[in-house]
Every structure is written in structure tokens, then in C-alpha cells.
Tab-separated table of C-alpha atoms and ligand atoms in Angstrom:
chain	number	residue	atom	x	y	z
A	228	MET	CA	263.126	30.781	151.334
A	229	ALA	CA	264.756	28.482	148.783
A	230	VAL	CA	268.360	29.069	147.820
A	231	ASP	CA	268.632	28.345	144.122
A	232	THR	CA	271.755	27.422	142.249
A	233	PRO	CA	274.168	28.975	141.474
A	234	ALA	CA	274.541	30.039	145.076
A	235	ARG	CA	277.771	29.982	147.057
A	236	ILE	CA	277.902	27.544	149.933
A	237	ALA	CA	280.783	27.779	152.410
A	238	ILE	CA	281.562	24.684	154.458
A	239	VAL	CA	283.634	24.844	157.633
A	240	GLY	CA	285.719	21.680	157.958
A	241	ALA	CA	286.702	18.939	155.500
A	242	GLY	CA	285.785	16.180	157.938
A	243	PRO	CA	283.589	13.284	156.826
A	244	ILE	CA	280.404	15.361	156.981
A	245	GLY	CA	281.896	18.488	155.410
A	246	LEU	CA	283.115	16.377	152.484
A	247	GLU	CA	279.807	14.528	152.064
A	248	ALA	CA	277.890	17.828	152.227
A	249	ALA	CA	280.224	19.370	149.647
A	250	LEU	CA	279.715	16.400	147.347
A	251	TYR	CA	275.928	16.608	147.627
A	252	ALA	CA	276.015	20.348	146.929
A	253	ARG	CA	278.307	19.894	143.914
A	254	TYR	CA	275.966	17.282	142.434
A	255	LEU	CA	273.190	19.870	142.737
A	256	GLY	CA	275.285	22.510	140.988
A	257	TYR	CA	276.079	24.832	143.888
A	258	THR	CA	279.406	26.660	144.085
A	259	VAL	CA	281.178	25.239	147.110
A	260	ASP	CA	284.131	26.409	149.219
A	261	VAL	CA	285.367	24.031	151.909
A	262	TYR	CA	287.745	25.594	154.436
A	263	GLU	CA	289.796	23.119	156.453
A	264	ARG	CA	291.990	24.179	159.381
A	265	GLY	CA	294.334	21.205	159.012
A	266	ARG	CA	294.448	18.436	156.426
A	267	VAL	CA	291.403	16.766	154.892
A	268	VAL	CA	289.700	14.580	157.583
A	269	GLU	CA	292.173	15.940	160.139
A	270	HIS	CA	290.306	14.714	163.215
A	271	LEU	CA	289.654	11.254	161.804
A	272	ARG	CA	293.363	10.914	161.030
A	273	ARG	CA	294.183	11.759	164.658
A	274	TRP	CA	292.094	8.881	165.999
A	275	GLY	CA	292.493	6.709	162.882
A	276	HIS	CA	294.073	3.800	164.787
A	277	VAL	CA	290.723	3.217	166.587
A	278	ARG	CA	288.527	0.347	165.407
A	279	LEU	CA	285.237	1.656	164.053
A	280	PHE	CA	281.955	0.588	165.642
A	281	THR	CA	280.085	0.837	162.378
A	282	PRO	CA	280.588	-1.241	159.219
A	283	TRP	CA	281.692	0.171	155.841
A	284	GLU	CA	278.182	0.567	154.398
A	285	GLN	CA	277.206	2.819	157.314
A	286	ASN	CA	280.335	4.950	156.934
A	287	VAL	CA	280.133	5.814	153.235
A	288	SER	CA	277.426	7.364	151.062
A	289	PRO	CA	275.966	6.044	147.800
A	290	LEU	CA	276.940	9.371	146.235
A	291	GLY	CA	280.563	9.014	147.379
A	292	VAL	CA	280.765	5.435	146.149
A	293	ARG	CA	279.337	6.512	142.798
A	294	ALA	CA	281.808	9.415	142.494
A	295	LEU	CA	284.766	7.127	143.204
A	296	GLN	CA	283.591	4.476	140.769
A	297	THR	CA	283.165	7.110	138.067
A	298	GLN	CA	286.595	8.543	138.819
A	299	ASP	CA	288.498	5.250	138.814
A	300	GLU	CA	287.122	2.065	137.283
A	301	ASN	CA	289.449	-0.017	139.485
A	302	TRP	CA	288.086	1.450	142.719
A	303	ARG	CA	285.997	-1.071	144.705
A	304	PRO	CA	283.892	-0.670	147.861
A	305	ALA	CA	285.186	-2.638	150.855
A	306	LEU	CA	283.997	-6.198	151.465
A	307	PRO	CA	282.402	-7.147	154.814
A	308	GLY	CA	285.126	-7.276	157.455
A	309	GLU	CA	287.439	-4.963	155.491
A	310	CYS	CA	288.114	-1.346	156.412
A	311	ARG	CA	287.750	-1.680	160.163
A	312	THR	CA	289.787	1.283	161.412
A	313	GLY	CA	289.540	5.024	160.948
A	314	HIS	CA	292.850	5.044	158.997
A	315	GLU	CA	291.561	2.411	156.582
A	316	LEU	CA	288.421	4.469	155.993
A	317	VAL	CA	290.533	7.565	155.357
A	318	GLU	CA	292.786	5.788	152.846
A	319	ARG	CA	290.104	3.784	151.109
A	320	TYR	CA	287.338	6.366	150.927
A	321	PHE	CA	287.808	9.906	152.187
A	322	LEU	CA	291.184	10.763	150.632
A	323	PRO	CA	290.227	9.516	147.137
A	324	LEU	CA	286.891	11.317	147.508
A	325	ALA	CA	288.576	14.609	148.432
A	326	ALA	CA	290.901	14.198	145.443
A	327	SER	CA	288.055	13.436	143.019
A	328	ASP	CA	287.147	15.869	140.230
A	329	LEU	CA	284.001	17.030	141.996
A	330	LEU	CA	285.738	18.036	145.219
A	331	ALA	CA	289.450	18.659	144.612
A	332	ASP	CA	288.987	22.226	143.393
A	333	CYS	CA	286.759	23.410	146.206
A	334	ILE	CA	288.787	22.319	149.254
A	335	GLN	CA	291.291	24.690	150.864
A	336	GLU	CA	293.508	22.960	153.441
A	337	ASN	CA	295.372	24.792	156.213
A	338	VAL	CA	292.773	27.561	156.171
A	339	GLU	CA	291.034	28.149	159.487
A	340	VAL	CA	287.644	29.793	159.784
A	341	VAL	CA	288.101	32.285	162.606
A	342	GLY	CA	284.589	33.736	162.651
A	343	ILE	CA	281.377	34.071	160.670
A	344	GLY	CA	279.193	37.188	160.540
A	345	ARG	CA	277.028	39.100	158.076
A	346	GLU	CA	278.432	41.966	155.965
A	347	GLY	CA	277.626	45.210	157.803
A	348	LEU	CA	275.199	43.604	160.285
A	349	LEU	CA	275.643	42.938	163.973
A	350	LYS	CA	274.198	40.027	165.923
A	351	ALA	CA	271.315	42.058	167.292
A	352	ASP	CA	270.389	43.700	163.955
A	353	LEU	CA	267.201	42.547	162.131
A	354	LEU	CA	266.264	40.103	164.881
A	355	LEU	CA	264.556	36.987	163.507
A	356	ASP	CA	264.087	38.966	160.322
A	357	ASP	CA	264.389	37.228	156.956
A	358	ARG	CA	265.936	40.354	155.472
A	359	ARG	CA	269.209	39.028	156.921
A	360	ILE	CA	269.110	36.603	153.949
A	361	ASP	CA	269.777	39.485	151.562
A	362	VAL	CA	273.087	40.221	153.249
A	363	PRO	CA	275.961	37.842	152.458
A	364	PHE	CA	277.843	36.015	155.175
A	365	ARG	CA	281.306	37.437	155.862
A	366	ILE	CA	283.848	34.779	156.798
A	367	LEU	CA	287.190	35.593	158.400
A	368	LEU	CA	289.897	33.115	157.356
A	369	ARG	CA	293.462	32.587	158.556
A	370	ASP	CA	296.106	30.490	156.812
A	371	ALA	CA	298.920	28.512	158.428
A	372	GLU	CA	301.296	31.512	158.203
A	373	GLY	CA	298.817	33.705	160.049
A	374	ASN	CA	297.701	35.685	156.979
A	375	GLU	CA	294.063	36.736	157.195
A	376	ARG	CA	291.444	37.477	154.527
A	377	THR	CA	287.675	37.424	154.176
A	378	GLU	CA	285.318	35.612	151.828
A	379	THR	CA	281.555	35.760	151.403
A	380	ALA	CA	278.866	33.106	151.036
A	381	ASP	CA	275.080	32.789	150.668
A	382	VAL	CA	274.821	29.689	152.856
A	383	VAL	CA	277.186	28.445	155.576
A	384	LEU	CA	277.413	24.881	156.878
A	385	ASP	CA	279.407	24.556	160.083
A	386	CYS	CA	280.825	21.001	159.980
A	387	SER	CA	283.795	21.698	162.245
A	388	GLY	CA	283.218	18.764	164.623
A	389	THR	CA	284.144	18.687	168.296
A	390	TYR	CA	287.305	16.543	168.487
A	391	GLY	CA	289.434	19.712	168.339
A	392	SER	CA	287.881	21.141	171.520
A	393	PRO	CA	288.064	18.585	174.329
A	394	ASN	CA	286.470	19.095	177.728
A	395	TRP	CA	288.582	19.918	180.782
A	396	LEU	CA	289.324	16.983	183.049
A	397	GLY	CA	288.814	18.791	186.363
A	398	ASN	CA	286.096	18.386	188.983
A	399	GLY	CA	282.776	19.850	187.824
A	400	GLY	CA	283.920	20.103	184.189
A	401	LEU	CA	286.173	23.045	185.057
A	402	PRO	CA	289.894	23.014	184.457
A	403	ALA	CA	291.539	21.332	187.449
A	404	VAL	CA	293.720	23.775	189.373
A	405	GLY	CA	296.877	24.034	187.253
A	406	GLU	CA	295.416	22.176	184.243
A	407	SER	CA	295.550	25.136	181.865
A	408	ALA	CA	299.243	25.598	182.622
A	409	CYS	CA	300.099	22.016	181.647
A	410	GLU	CA	297.465	21.248	178.994
A	411	GLU	CA	300.168	20.795	176.335
A	412	ARG	CA	301.495	17.845	178.361
A	413	ILE	CA	298.137	16.128	178.829
A	414	LYS	CA	296.819	13.816	176.117
A	415	TYR	CA	293.264	14.909	175.242
A	416	GLY	CA	291.942	12.269	172.839
A	417	VAL	CA	292.723	8.626	172.169
A	418	PRO	CA	296.454	7.761	172.135
A	419	ASP	CA	297.689	4.969	169.849
A	420	VAL	CA	298.905	2.951	172.813
A	421	LEU	CA	299.567	-0.258	170.882
A	422	GLY	CA	301.013	1.491	167.822
A	423	GLY	CA	302.813	4.791	167.339
A	424	ASP	CA	302.552	5.877	171.008
A	425	ARG	CA	303.626	2.541	172.506
A	426	ALA	CA	307.009	3.765	173.715
A	427	ARG	CA	305.365	6.694	175.519
A	428	TYR	CA	303.169	4.418	177.639
A	429	ALA	CA	305.161	1.145	178.009
A	430	GLY	CA	306.652	0.842	181.498
A	431	GLN	CA	305.010	4.103	182.588
A	432	ARG	CA	302.391	4.981	185.197
A	433	THR	CA	299.372	6.462	183.418
A	434	LEU	CA	296.258	8.166	184.741
A	435	VAL	CA	293.163	7.839	182.522
A	436	VAL	CA	290.144	10.041	183.311
A	437	GLY	CA	286.676	9.432	181.825
A	438	SER	CA	283.942	6.890	181.280
A	439	GLY	CA	282.925	7.121	177.613
A	440	TYR	CA	283.940	4.953	174.682
A	441	SER	CA	287.185	6.888	174.183
A	442	ALA	CA	288.177	6.037	177.770
A	443	ALA	CA	287.122	2.425	177.164
A	444	THR	CA	289.372	2.309	174.082
A	445	THR	CA	292.319	3.751	176.007
A	446	VAL	CA	292.041	1.522	179.095
A	447	THR	CA	291.558	-1.709	177.120
A	448	ALA	CA	294.630	-0.868	174.998
A	449	LEU	CA	296.642	0.002	178.123
A	450	ALA	CA	295.537	-3.263	179.746
A	451	ARG	CA	296.972	-5.166	176.780
A	452	LEU	CA	300.153	-3.132	176.916
A	453	ALA	CA	300.485	-3.813	180.660
A	454	ASN	CA	300.386	-7.542	179.950
A	455	GLU	CA	303.156	-7.190	177.386
A	456	ALA	CA	305.417	-4.495	178.892
A	457	ALA	CA	306.674	-4.857	182.486
A	458	ASP	CA	306.039	-2.046	185.005
A	459	THR	CA	303.180	-0.535	183.018
A	460	GLN	CA	300.666	0.754	185.556
A	461	VAL	CA	297.294	2.319	184.949
A	462	VAL	CA	294.912	4.174	187.258
A	463	TRP	CA	291.454	4.727	185.768
A	464	VAL	CA	289.381	7.443	187.442
A	465	THR	CA	285.639	7.764	186.776
A	466	ARG	CA	282.852	9.832	188.290
A	467	ARG	CA	280.420	6.933	188.479
A	468	GLU	CA	281.009	3.417	189.754
A	469	ARG	CA	278.788	1.702	187.255
A	470	HIS	CA	276.310	2.695	184.609
A	471	ASP	CA	272.723	1.869	185.696
A	472	ASP	CA	272.849	-1.758	186.834
A	473	GLY	CA	275.821	-2.741	184.633
A	474	VAL	CA	279.112	-4.074	185.977
A	475	GLY	CA	281.215	-1.001	185.236
A	476	PRO	CA	281.142	2.674	184.243
A	477	ILE	CA	280.835	2.266	180.451
A	478	VAL	CA	277.310	2.317	178.953
A	479	GLN	CA	276.246	-1.118	177.699
A	480	TYR	CA	273.019	-1.245	175.712
A	481	ALA	CA	270.728	-4.248	175.836
A	482	ASN	CA	270.772	-5.924	172.398
A	483	ASP	CA	273.256	-3.414	171.045
A	484	PRO	CA	273.120	-3.638	167.227
A	485	LEU	CA	276.778	-2.558	167.087
A	486	ALA	CA	278.747	-5.625	168.168
A	487	GLU	CA	282.073	-3.757	168.242
A	488	ARG	CA	280.689	-1.157	170.657
A	489	ASP	CA	279.191	-3.837	172.872
A	490	ALA	CA	282.427	-5.855	172.973
A	491	LEU	CA	284.492	-2.763	173.839
A	492	ALA	CA	282.143	-1.733	176.659
A	493	GLN	CA	282.113	-5.266	178.051
A	494	GLN	CA	285.904	-5.571	177.954
A	495	ALA	CA	286.430	-2.202	179.665
A	496	ASN	CA	283.812	-2.871	182.338
A	497	LEU	CA	285.346	-6.277	183.096
A	498	LEU	CA	288.651	-4.556	183.836
A	499	THR	CA	286.981	-2.928	186.842
A	500	VAL	CA	286.054	-6.258	188.466
A	501	GLU	CA	288.803	-8.710	187.461
A	502	ARG	CA	291.017	-9.721	190.399
A	503	SER	CA	294.388	-9.878	188.613
A	504	ARG	CA	293.649	-6.777	186.636
A	505	PRO	CA	296.411	-4.586	185.264
A	506	ILE	CA	294.117	-1.575	185.701
A	507	GLU	CA	293.248	0.017	189.011
A	508	HIS	CA	289.769	1.481	188.750
A	509	ARG	CA	288.904	4.325	191.136
A	510	PRO	CA	285.228	5.278	190.891
A	511	GLN	CA	283.567	8.368	192.356
A	512	THR	CA	286.877	10.182	192.238
A	513	PHE	CA	287.649	13.622	190.834
A	514	VAL	CA	290.765	15.471	189.712
A	515	ASP	CA	291.010	18.713	191.681
A	516	GLY	CA	294.539	19.771	190.822
A	517	ILE	CA	297.327	18.855	188.426
A	518	ALA	CA	300.850	20.109	187.833
A	519	PHE	CA	303.719	18.992	185.610
A	520	GLU	CA	307.143	19.164	187.202
A	521	GLY	CA	309.881	19.700	184.644
A	522	ALA	CA	312.653	18.477	186.973
A	523	THR	CA	311.139	15.005	187.472
A	524	ALA	CA	309.049	15.010	184.238
A	525	LYS	CA	306.099	13.791	186.320
A	526	PHE	CA	302.557	14.949	186.934
A	527	GLN	CA	301.498	15.673	190.519
A	528	VAL	CA	297.749	15.011	190.775
A	529	GLU	CA	295.352	15.956	193.585
A	530	PHE	CA	292.213	13.790	193.870
A	531	SER	CA	288.986	14.300	195.834
A	532	GLY	CA	286.053	11.941	196.390
A	533	ARG	CA	286.255	8.280	197.340
A	534	HIS	CA	289.980	7.971	196.550
A	535	ALA	CA	291.079	11.408	197.720
A	536	GLY	CA	294.815	11.959	197.928
A	537	HIS	CA	297.925	13.055	196.077
A	538	GLU	CA	299.782	10.940	193.514
A	539	GLU	CA	302.453	11.015	190.856
A	540	PHE	CA	302.061	9.915	187.208
A	541	ASP	CA	304.234	9.798	184.095
A	542	ARG	CA	301.315	10.274	181.679
A	543	VAL	CA	297.796	11.684	181.879
A	544	VAL	CA	295.051	10.879	179.347
A	545	ALA	CA	291.871	12.977	179.456
A	546	ASN	CA	288.989	11.124	177.793
A	547	VAL	CA	286.223	13.297	179.197
A	548	GLY	CA	284.406	14.183	175.998
A	549	TYR	CA	284.420	17.021	173.520
A	550	ARG	CA	282.446	20.228	173.068
A	551	PRO	CA	281.525	22.468	170.137
A	552	ASP	CA	283.531	25.648	169.601
A	553	LEU	CA	280.773	28.258	169.798
A	554	ARG	CA	283.069	31.177	169.038
A	555	LEU	CA	282.795	30.559	165.288
A	556	PHE	CA	279.196	31.753	165.155
A	557	GLU	CA	278.961	34.084	168.138
A	558	GLU	CA	278.149	37.037	165.797
A	559	LEU	CA	275.188	35.141	164.300
A	560	GLN	CA	271.710	34.534	165.682
A	561	VAL	CA	272.128	30.962	166.841
A	562	HIS	CA	270.224	29.648	169.838
A	563	THR	CA	272.149	26.935	171.664
A	564	SER	CA	271.095	24.553	174.404
A	565	PHE	CA	272.111	25.374	177.967
A	566	ALA	CA	272.730	21.657	178.544
A	567	SER	CA	274.540	20.413	175.442
A	568	ASP	CA	275.767	23.579	173.653
A	569	GLY	CA	274.179	22.150	170.479
A	570	PRO	CA	271.726	24.174	168.348
A	571	MET	CA	268.519	24.445	170.382
A	572	LYS	CA	265.917	22.832	168.115
A	573	LEU	CA	268.004	19.736	167.527
A	574	ALA	CA	269.066	19.584	171.180
A	575	ALA	CA	265.419	19.682	172.287
A	576	ALA	CA	264.491	16.909	169.845
A	577	LEU	CA	267.422	14.773	171.001
A	578	LEU	CA	266.258	15.125	174.601
A	579	LYS	CA	262.915	13.608	173.631
A	580	GLN	CA	264.454	10.570	171.923
A	581	SER	CA	263.994	7.102	173.404
A	582	PRO	CA	267.196	5.365	174.611
A	583	GLU	CA	267.052	3.145	171.503
A	584	GLU	CA	266.755	6.142	169.155
A	585	ALA	CA	269.670	7.845	170.894
A	586	ARG	CA	271.717	4.620	170.819
A	587	ASP	CA	271.196	4.347	167.054
A	588	GLY	CA	271.851	8.047	166.306
A	589	LYS	CA	268.385	8.475	164.782
A	590	PRO	CA	268.096	11.797	162.888
A	591	CYS	CA	265.440	14.268	164.051
A	592	GLY	CA	264.045	15.746	160.815
A	593	PRO	CA	264.638	18.864	158.658
A	594	PRO	CA	262.964	21.446	160.972
A	595	THR	CA	265.490	20.667	163.725
A	596	LEU	CA	268.343	21.838	161.477
A	597	VAL	CA	266.926	25.355	161.112
A	598	ASN	CA	268.430	28.180	163.214
A	599	PRO	CA	267.115	31.683	163.888
A	600	GLU	CA	269.982	32.791	161.603
A	601	PRO	CA	268.674	32.069	158.094
A	602	ASP	CA	270.846	29.923	155.815
A	603	PHE	CA	273.244	28.994	158.608
A	604	TYR	CA	273.340	25.302	159.585
A	605	VAL	CA	275.367	23.184	161.974
A	606	LEU	CA	275.840	19.605	160.768
A	607	GLY	CA	277.838	16.584	161.873
A	608	ALA	CA	279.272	15.838	165.297
A	609	LYS	CA	279.079	19.535	166.239
A	610	SER	CA	275.305	19.569	165.777
A	611	TYR	CA	275.053	17.090	168.681
A	612	GLY	CA	276.875	19.490	170.988
A	613	ARG	CA	278.537	17.630	173.856
A	614	SER	CA	276.624	14.420	173.173
A	615	SER	CA	278.608	11.580	171.633
A	616	ASN	CA	275.677	9.722	170.045
A	617	PHE	CA	276.466	11.009	166.575
A	618	PHE	CA	277.205	8.608	163.712
A	619	LEU	CA	278.363	9.172	160.150
A	620	SER	CA	275.039	7.721	158.999
A	621	THR	CA	273.249	10.388	161.102
A	622	GLY	CA	275.261	13.064	159.336
A	623	ARG	CA	274.398	11.758	155.879
A	624	GLU	CA	270.721	11.877	156.765
A	625	GLN	CA	271.194	15.471	157.964
A	626	ILE	CA	272.724	16.331	154.582
A	627	ARG	CA	269.791	14.792	152.728
A	628	GLU	CA	267.351	16.708	154.946
A	629	LEU	CA	269.296	19.959	154.601
A	630	PHE	CA	269.107	20.076	150.813
A	631	THR	CA	265.349	19.587	150.908
A	632	ILE	CA	265.321	22.845	152.915
A	633	ILE	CA	267.836	25.025	151.103
A	634	GLY	CA	266.588	24.075	147.664
A	635	ASP	CA	262.970	23.855	148.848
A	636	ARG	CA	262.662	20.460	147.154
A	637	GLU	CA	260.670	18.258	149.467
A	638	GLY	CA	261.471	14.591	148.956
A	639	LEU	CA	264.812	15.289	147.221
A	640	ASN	CA	267.102	12.344	147.925
A	641	LEU	CA	270.253	12.007	145.845
A	642	TYR	CA	271.246	9.019	147.966
A	643	ALA	CA	268.254	7.059	146.718
A	644	SER	CA	268.883	7.849	143.078
A	645	HIS	CA	272.614	6.907	143.051
B	111	FAD	C1	287.303	7.947	168.667
B	111	FAD	C2	286.047	8.097	167.868
B	111	FAD	C3	285.514	6.986	167.225
B	111	FAD	C4	284.343	7.112	166.455
B	111	FAD	N1	283.839	6.006	165.826
B	111	FAD	C5	282.746	6.133	165.016
B	111	FAD	C6	282.242	5.005	164.275
B	111	FAD	O1	282.762	3.899	164.367
B	111	FAD	N2	281.153	5.193	163.479
B	111	FAD	C7	280.550	6.413	163.348
B	111	FAD	O2	279.574	6.516	162.584
B	111	FAD	N3	280.978	7.481	164.066
B	111	FAD	C8	282.058	7.382	164.887
B	111	FAD	N4	282.525	8.476	165.591
B	111	FAD	C9	281.691	9.707	165.649
B	111	FAD	C10	281.717	10.633	164.399
B	111	FAD	O3	281.191	10.000	163.275
B	111	FAD	C11	283.103	11.163	164.096
B	111	FAD	O4	283.492	12.007	165.156
B	111	FAD	C12	283.213	11.952	162.783
B	111	FAD	O5	284.550	12.223	162.543
B	111	FAD	C13	282.402	13.243	162.794
B	111	FAD	O6	282.543	13.861	161.544
B	111	FAD	P1	282.427	15.459	161.366
B	111	FAD	O7	282.712	15.705	159.927
B	111	FAD	O8	281.138	15.914	161.917
B	111	FAD	O9	283.550	16.112	162.282
B	111	FAD	P2	285.132	15.923	162.330
B	111	FAD	O10	285.561	14.583	161.869
B	111	FAD	O11	285.519	16.312	163.698
B	111	FAD	O12	285.679	16.967	161.256
B	111	FAD	C14	285.675	18.347	161.485
B	111	FAD	C15	286.722	18.998	160.582
B	111	FAD	O13	286.637	20.405	160.734
B	111	FAD	C16	287.938	20.958	160.832
B	111	FAD	N5	287.836	22.229	161.580
B	111	FAD	C17	287.567	22.395	162.906
B	111	FAD	N6	287.505	23.701	163.206
B	111	FAD	C18	287.741	24.375	162.058
B	111	FAD	C19	287.824	25.765	161.733
B	111	FAD	N7	287.634	26.717	162.647
B	111	FAD	N8	288.104	26.109	160.440
B	111	FAD	C20	288.272	25.152	159.479
B	111	FAD	N9	288.223	23.821	159.752
B	111	FAD	C21	287.960	23.441	161.018
B	111	FAD	C22	288.732	19.875	161.556
B	111	FAD	O14	290.129	20.014	161.341
B	111	FAD	C23	288.135	18.605	160.952
B	111	FAD	O15	288.820	18.204	159.774
B	111	FAD	C24	283.690	8.371	166.349
B	111	FAD	C25	284.243	9.491	167.007
B	111	FAD	C26	285.426	9.354	167.743
B	111	FAD	C27	285.992	10.586	168.408
């Protein structure tokens, strides 16, 4: 059933997709509340030192560009080759957008969404019954001081991403024995090895675990650091030896349209075969146990697999992927995939994609955004569950598709008309 304006749309997360969705909704006249646990684009700021794979025009929306041009006549889109890192994108686009007249009033920073339910209804009430639409969503919020309150909404968009909930680094995807006790000491995410975190890694012995693009970013940066700073040692542990018939563990696509991604994968894979390499690659190896000893300030790590044994490290970086936080909607009727933890319809469609479609983050169409819970949608990186094939351009297409559903306006495309 169509949700007409003025309806109240609550958005969880002021990340890139939460902000773009809020903008689209504001243009259509909806009342919008964006709740952000940290600062605007919090996750993007955390990995902002990373070079983006995608160029400017794929990272911004026509609606956002239009809003910024209207707001400030001196604002200009980036030229080709400009705005290459996450930080540059934040400064040049997302922060001005969040501060623009259309969005500034509807964003609440330092407000965490703790849970989403329906007023007076339990998960099992009115199963697959559209009468749930008549009951507003009830959203439990918590501010930075721990104060709690509730708000209501007619539609909820969960755009809370996955970067805030990294996977465990242990064997089988479980926490390694002792990992939970020392998780505060482990770096989950991409450290700024050549920038702000340089002193933490220079001259140290670091263990990197993982074989995705985050791991590739970390090991290539550490390899550079090792060439510049004496005594920097790096052990890189991966489950697989090489991806398909490539030279190393990082996926390399044939004719990859994203040159930055291809170059990164190539560089990281070469580190596993170069003779005078500063990186020691240990494939088919797993972390079974980990402990941090306060007295020596070192990690004791227990490996199994091809390079089984016990070793000591100064730093540990876990680049083993991210997962959606399902607790936010556990009181709603949302069917998630047993493989990816993403919403089921989209997960099933993603499984059927060709390797090229997956590589390019091709969107899957409006019906795949619909959940058993009416008027509740998961967008952005979180909608892809544990898969990392999500792009900002995918998210914008999801937003366009979404508003054809909630307004019941087939063919609506504000991106084409701005
Ligand atoms: C290292 C890295 C490099 C990438 N490079 C590219 C690239 O070059 N091109 C590209 O297209 N894509 C890239 N991506 C993929 C993807 O586009 C980004 O992850 C993007 O940030 C996803 O946007 P999002 O809005 O879905 O989620 P996020 O950016 O993760 O934003 C989610 C927001 O929700 C907030 N939040 C979380 N939980 C709550 C809660 N309970 N209550 C309130 N707020 C909450 C967070 O603080 C955050 O601000 C990259 C991803 C990573 C990790």
C-alpha cells in the first residue's frame, strides 16, 4: 500500500546511503528523522584515508549535487582525478550535504537506535498481515549520555551499514579462543598505516588476517612502511592460497572496470610471490587462539593449518569482513538469509547474479527490497549482509527503487529529473 506524504520516515544511520535516502524523501515532502549513533558519515570517516575504487560521479547523486549547488553558488563538483579518498569525499560532498537546508534539521547525531518494534505488537502478532501497517513503528533511542526515549514512524529505513560490526578473526568465523577478552586491543578495520597510525606500526611485528580488499589495503600499506621503517615485519595469514587460478588470495576480475581495485589486488597478490618481499604470506592457516599479555604488551597467537604453531606479535589487524547487526530488527518480521544474514529476497537475487553483475554491484529491482514486515526496508551496505560487493551507486539505485514502492509511483526517478 502506498505511503503518502506527509508520512514520517525514520532512517537509521547518517552514512552515505542514509543521507541520500533522507534527501530523496525530503524532496518528495516526507517528514524525515535520521538517527546517527556517532557523527555524520561516521564509518566513512573511520576508513577515510583509503583510496576509493570508484570515481566521483559514481559516489555522488544528481540530487545531492543539485542541493549543494542551490545552497552555495561557489560549490563545484570534483574534476576527474580529484576527490580520490574517503576523507576527500566526506569534506567535499557529504558534510556540506548534511549541513544543507534540506537535511540539517532532520539529522540527530550521537543518537543510537537500540531497537525497532511496533507499538503494542509482538513479532509473532498479525503474521504477514497488512494490518501491521496501521500500527506505528516504535523506535528505542539512546543518546551519548545513556538517556533513553522512544519515537514513532510510519516507515523505517535501516541504513546502519556493517563497518561497525566486524567478523571475528578465529577459525571457522568464531572468536578465536581468548579473542573476546582482547578485542579492544585488536584492530578490526583498515588502519591508517602510512598516516595517523604510522607510529603504531613502524618497527613493529604485525599479524594481518584476511583476504578481501581491506586486507589488500592493509598489507600493501604495511609493505611500503616496511621499506621505509627498519624492523617492520608483517605476517599475512589467509584461508586460501590463491583465488581461482590467480597468483594470490585477493580476487582479481578479468577486465575489471575499476582500475583502482584491479591495481590494489594485483599489488597485494604480488606480495605473496616476490622473493625479497617485506611480507610473509602464510596461506591455509587459521587463528585458533589469541591473548594479549599486559606485561610484555605483546599478542600470543596460536595457529593451525599449514603454518601451525605459536608466535608473538606487537599488533594484530583483523580484516575478515563485516556483518549486519540483526538485533536492531529482531522484533520485526524480517526474513534473513542463512548464508549472508542479508534480507532474504535480496540475498536470493544476489545469489543468482552472474560474476560480472556481482562485480559491478548491479541492483536487483524493487521487489527484492520488500520484507514480510510492511514499510520496513534495509538499504545500503547492510542490505548486502556479509557480502562486500556493495557500491554507493548500488545504494542510490536502491533509493530510487524504494520510493517507487513507498509512494506507489512506478517510474518515479528524481535522479533523472535533476
Ligand atoms: C574500506 C572500504 C572502502 C570502500 N570503498 C568503496 C568505493 O570506493 N566505492 C564504493 O562505491 N563503495 C565503497 N565501499 C563500500 C560502501 O559503499 C561503503 O561501505 C559505504 O560507506 C556504505 O554506506 P552505508 O550508508 O550503507 O553504510 P555506512 O557508511 O556503514 O553508514 C552507516 C551509518 O549508520 C550508523 N549506525 C550504525 N548503527 C547505528 C545505530 N544502531 N543507530 C544509529 N546509527 C547507526 C553508523 O555510525 C554509520 O554512520 C567501501 C567500503 C569500505 C569498508
